[in-house]
Tab-separated table of C-alpha atoms in Angstrom:
chain	number	residue	atom	x	y	z
A	1	THR	CA	23.225	13.018	2.087
A	2	HIS	CA	24.236	13.318	5.739
A	3	ILE	CA	27.788	14.539	4.920
A	4	ALA	CA	26.245	17.566	3.027
A	5	LEU	CA	23.775	18.172	5.740
A	6	ASP	CA	26.415	18.059	8.456
A	7	ALA	CA	28.336	20.766	6.531
A	8	GLN	CA	25.386	23.279	6.378
A	9	ASP	CA	25.839	26.372	8.465
A	10	GLY	CA	22.111	26.782	8.892
A	11	PRO	CA	18.765	25.224	8.185
A	12	ALA	CA	18.174	23.427	4.858
A	13	ILE	CA	15.180	22.635	2.658
A	14	LEU	CA	15.330	19.279	1.002
A	15	ALA	CA	13.545	18.854	-2.373
A	16	GLY	CA	13.050	15.465	-3.888
A	17	HIS	CA	11.665	14.402	-7.210
A	18	SER	CA	10.075	10.993	-8.023
A	19	TRP	CA	11.797	8.363	-5.955
A	20	GLY	CA	13.907	11.151	-4.514
A	21	GLY	CA	10.890	11.776	-2.238
A	22	ALA	CA	11.617	8.541	-0.390
A	23	VAL	CA	15.164	9.747	-0.001
A	24	ILE	CA	14.117	13.152	1.496
A	25	THR	CA	11.552	11.234	3.657
A	26	GLU	CA	14.478	9.581	5.551
A	27	ALA	CA	17.167	12.247	5.100
A	28	GLY	CA	14.831	14.866	6.348
A	29	ASN	CA	15.167	13.623	9.965
A	30	HIS	CA	18.595	15.282	10.073
A	31	PRO	CA	18.630	18.216	12.529
A	32	ASN	CA	19.629	20.727	9.941
A	33	VAL	CA	16.527	20.038	7.784
A	34	ALA	CA	13.976	22.714	8.283
A	35	GLY	CA	11.442	21.510	5.708
A	36	LEU	CA	10.787	19.120	2.792
A	37	VAL	CA	9.478	19.746	-0.738
A	38	TYR	CA	8.105	16.849	-2.774
A	39	ILE	CA	8.161	17.463	-6.531
A	40	ALA	CA	5.934	14.921	-8.248
A	41	ALA	CA	7.409	12.505	-5.635
A	42	PHE	CA	6.816	9.553	-3.549
A	43	GLN	CA	6.060	10.182	0.024
A	44	PRO	CA	5.785	6.923	1.932
A	45	ASP	CA	5.185	6.638	5.618
A	46	ASN	CA	6.890	4.438	8.175
A	47	ASN	CA	7.217	0.856	6.880
A	48	GLU	CA	5.882	1.686	3.452
A	49	THR	CA	7.644	1.766	0.095
A	50	ALA	CA	7.442	3.672	-3.128
A	51	LEU	CA	6.248	0.613	-4.939
A	52	GLN	CA	3.360	0.085	-2.554
A	53	TRP	CA	2.261	3.666	-3.444
A	54	PHE	CA	2.973	3.285	-7.223
A	55	GLN	CA	0.508	0.238	-7.101
A	56	THR	CA	-2.434	2.234	-5.689
A	57	ALA	CA	-3.552	3.326	-9.091
A	58	PRO	CA	-3.232	2.096	-12.550
A	59	PRO	CA	-0.253	3.379	-14.391
A	60	ALA	CA	-0.788	5.553	-17.482
A	61	ALA	CA	-0.325	3.781	-20.852
A	62	GLU	CA	2.649	6.077	-21.480
A	63	ASN	CA	4.388	4.871	-18.321
A	64	GLY	CA	7.672	3.125	-19.485
A	65	VAL	CA	9.332	1.978	-16.233
A	66	LEU	CA	10.958	-1.263	-17.147
A	67	PRO	CA	11.510	-4.230	-14.812
A	68	PRO	CA	14.992	-4.381	-13.385
A	69	ASP	CA	17.770	-5.740	-15.592
A	70	GLU	CA	20.116	-8.551	-14.764
A	71	LYS	CA	22.048	-6.102	-12.587
A	72	GLY	CA	18.930	-4.912	-10.780
A	73	ILE	CA	18.942	-1.502	-12.558
A	74	VAL	CA	15.720	0.019	-13.609
A	75	TYR	CA	15.435	2.100	-16.825
A	76	TYR	CA	12.683	3.793	-18.757
A	77	ASP	CA	11.610	2.383	-22.005
A	78	LYS	CA	13.128	4.577	-24.854
A	79	ALA	CA	9.982	4.418	-26.926
A	80	LYS	CA	7.800	5.768	-23.981
A	81	TYR	CA	10.324	8.137	-22.430
A	82	HIS	CA	9.225	11.371	-24.073
A	83	ALA	CA	5.451	10.882	-23.537
A	84	GLY	CA	5.840	9.101	-20.282
A	85	PHE	CA	8.510	11.188	-18.553
A	86	CYS	CA	8.721	14.522	-20.017
A	87	GLY	CA	5.868	15.112	-22.565
A	88	ASP	CA	5.901	18.825	-22.114
A	89	LEU	CA	9.419	19.120	-23.372
A	90	SER	CA	10.855	19.116	-26.917
A	91	GLU	CA	12.032	15.868	-28.616
A	92	SER	CA	15.686	16.999	-28.308
A	93	GLU	CA	15.368	17.767	-24.665
A	94	ALA	CA	13.699	14.462	-24.098
A	95	ALA	CA	16.407	12.698	-26.075
A	96	PHE	CA	19.096	14.309	-23.946
A	97	MET	CA	17.328	13.385	-20.783
A	98	TYR	CA	16.819	9.794	-21.875
A	99	ALA	CA	20.457	9.426	-22.761
A	100	SER	CA	21.708	10.870	-19.457
A	101	GLN	CA	19.550	8.805	-17.115
A	102	GLY	CA	21.668	7.293	-14.421
A	103	ALA	CA	21.778	3.764	-12.871
A	104	PHE	CA	18.768	3.392	-10.557
A	105	TYR	CA	18.422	0.162	-8.716
A	106	GLY	CA	14.987	-1.411	-8.385
A	107	GLU	CA	15.708	-2.349	-4.811
A	108	CYS	CA	15.231	1.327	-4.025
A	109	PHE	CA	11.513	1.107	-4.872
A	110	VAL	CA	10.903	-1.723	-2.360
A	111	THR	CA	13.057	-0.379	0.530
A	112	PRO	CA	10.617	0.620	3.456
A	113	ILE	CA	10.861	3.883	5.211
A	114	SER	CA	12.028	3.649	8.741
A	115	GLU	CA	11.166	7.156	10.080
A	116	ALA	CA	9.124	9.452	7.940
A	117	ALA	CA	10.450	13.053	8.429
A	118	TRP	CA	7.262	14.591	7.006
A	119	ARG	CA	5.587	13.595	10.310
A	120	ASN	CA	7.807	16.094	12.247
A	121	LYS	CA	8.969	18.683	9.635
A	122	PRO	CA	6.997	21.356	7.527
A	123	THR	CA	6.164	19.673	4.266
A	124	PHE	CA	5.344	21.055	0.864
A	125	GLY	CA	4.523	19.419	-2.452
A	126	ILE	CA	3.928	19.824	-6.159
A	127	VAL	CA	1.501	17.627	-7.920
A	128	ALA	CA	2.202	17.418	-11.649
A	129	THR	CA	-1.278	17.119	-13.093
A	130	GLU	CA	-0.054	15.649	-16.501
A	131	ASP	CA	2.321	13.297	-14.860
A	132	LYS	CA	2.426	9.812	-16.695
A	133	SER	CA	5.101	8.265	-14.457
A	134	ILE	CA	3.422	8.784	-10.977
A	135	ASN	CA	-0.264	9.061	-11.265
A	136	PRO	CA	-1.426	12.493	-10.073
A	137	ASP	CA	-3.982	10.895	-7.864
A	138	ILE	CA	-1.251	8.978	-6.012
A	139	GLN	CA	0.529	12.216	-5.445
A	140	ARG	CA	-2.650	13.908	-4.177
A	141	ASN	CA	-3.433	10.977	-1.909
A	142	MET	CA	0.094	10.890	-0.352
A	143	TYR	CA	0.080	14.644	0.139
A	144	THR	CA	-3.316	14.848	1.607
A	145	ARG	CA	-2.704	12.008	4.052
A	146	SER	CA	0.400	13.795	5.306
A	147	ASN	CA	-1.315	17.234	5.480
A	148	THR	CA	1.303	18.422	3.000
A	149	LYS	CA	0.705	21.967	1.662
A	150	PHE	CA	0.689	21.292	-2.035
A	151	THR	CA	0.399	23.156	-5.374
A	152	GLU	CA	-0.933	21.609	-8.603
A	153	MET	CA	0.910	22.509	-11.849
A	154	SER	CA	-0.027	21.478	-15.207
A	155	GLY	CA	3.084	19.540	-16.215
A	156	SER	CA	4.731	16.224	-16.809
A	157	HIS	CA	6.892	14.139	-14.458
A	158	ALA	CA	9.715	16.519	-15.448
A	159	VAL	CA	7.829	19.565	-14.282
A	160	TYR	CA	11.014	20.869	-12.635
A	161	VAL	CA	12.521	21.071	-16.165
A	162	SER	CA	9.527	22.387	-18.006
A	163	GLN	CA	8.557	24.945	-15.365
A	164	PRO	CA	11.618	25.603	-13.297
A	165	GLN	CA	10.578	29.139	-12.220
A	166	LYS	CA	7.276	27.796	-10.645
A	167	VAL	CA	9.022	24.892	-9.090
A	168	ALA	CA	11.709	27.171	-7.551
A	169	ALA	CA	8.979	29.552	-6.326
A	170	VAL	CA	7.445	26.724	-4.300
A	171	ILE	CA	10.785	25.820	-2.826
A	172	ALA	CA	11.471	29.470	-1.991
A	173	ASP	CA	8.059	29.836	-0.441
A	174	ALA	CA	8.733	26.808	1.525
A	175	ALA	CA	11.959	28.306	2.872
A	176	LYS	CA	10.143	31.596	3.757
A	177	ALA	CA	7.446	29.670	5.553
A	178	VAL	CA	9.899	27.625	7.706
A	179	SER	CA	12.070	30.665	8.420
A	180	GLY	CA	9.066	32.892	9.509
A	181	LYS	CA	10.091	35.624	6.946
């Protein structure tokens, strides 16, 4: 992340989805980052983890995050993927997304944040109100605690796929807000 941010010739907005929220919470401290956008994402504070926040509300019955396998990689249960991750997409889109999920190490969920960038950078968010992967109440609680300016959208955890124009508009509005234009 820092290599890409070092190469920027101006200020950048970081957008993070799901556990990517923890990534931008740390990476956002880079001097080229002007603002943060959390898209149905975890937003831990200093010394907090994504797992701590995940455990603050009961998971939806559709949630299919499996325990780490023998290599420590976390996958989503195939039987629950469509309803639990992207219920507002077609079956064929869900099947493609399931087949293309990458290796994600469970260790990421339990790595604490050292310096939460949202404490010092303008921060925006999207609550996916039909999210079955991260309870929308968890999203609201994190964003409210941090004084994040957030928008609620009726959508699944994959709201960035089901409603790309609306998500892009939030990111564009964040860029305008931090640039003063």
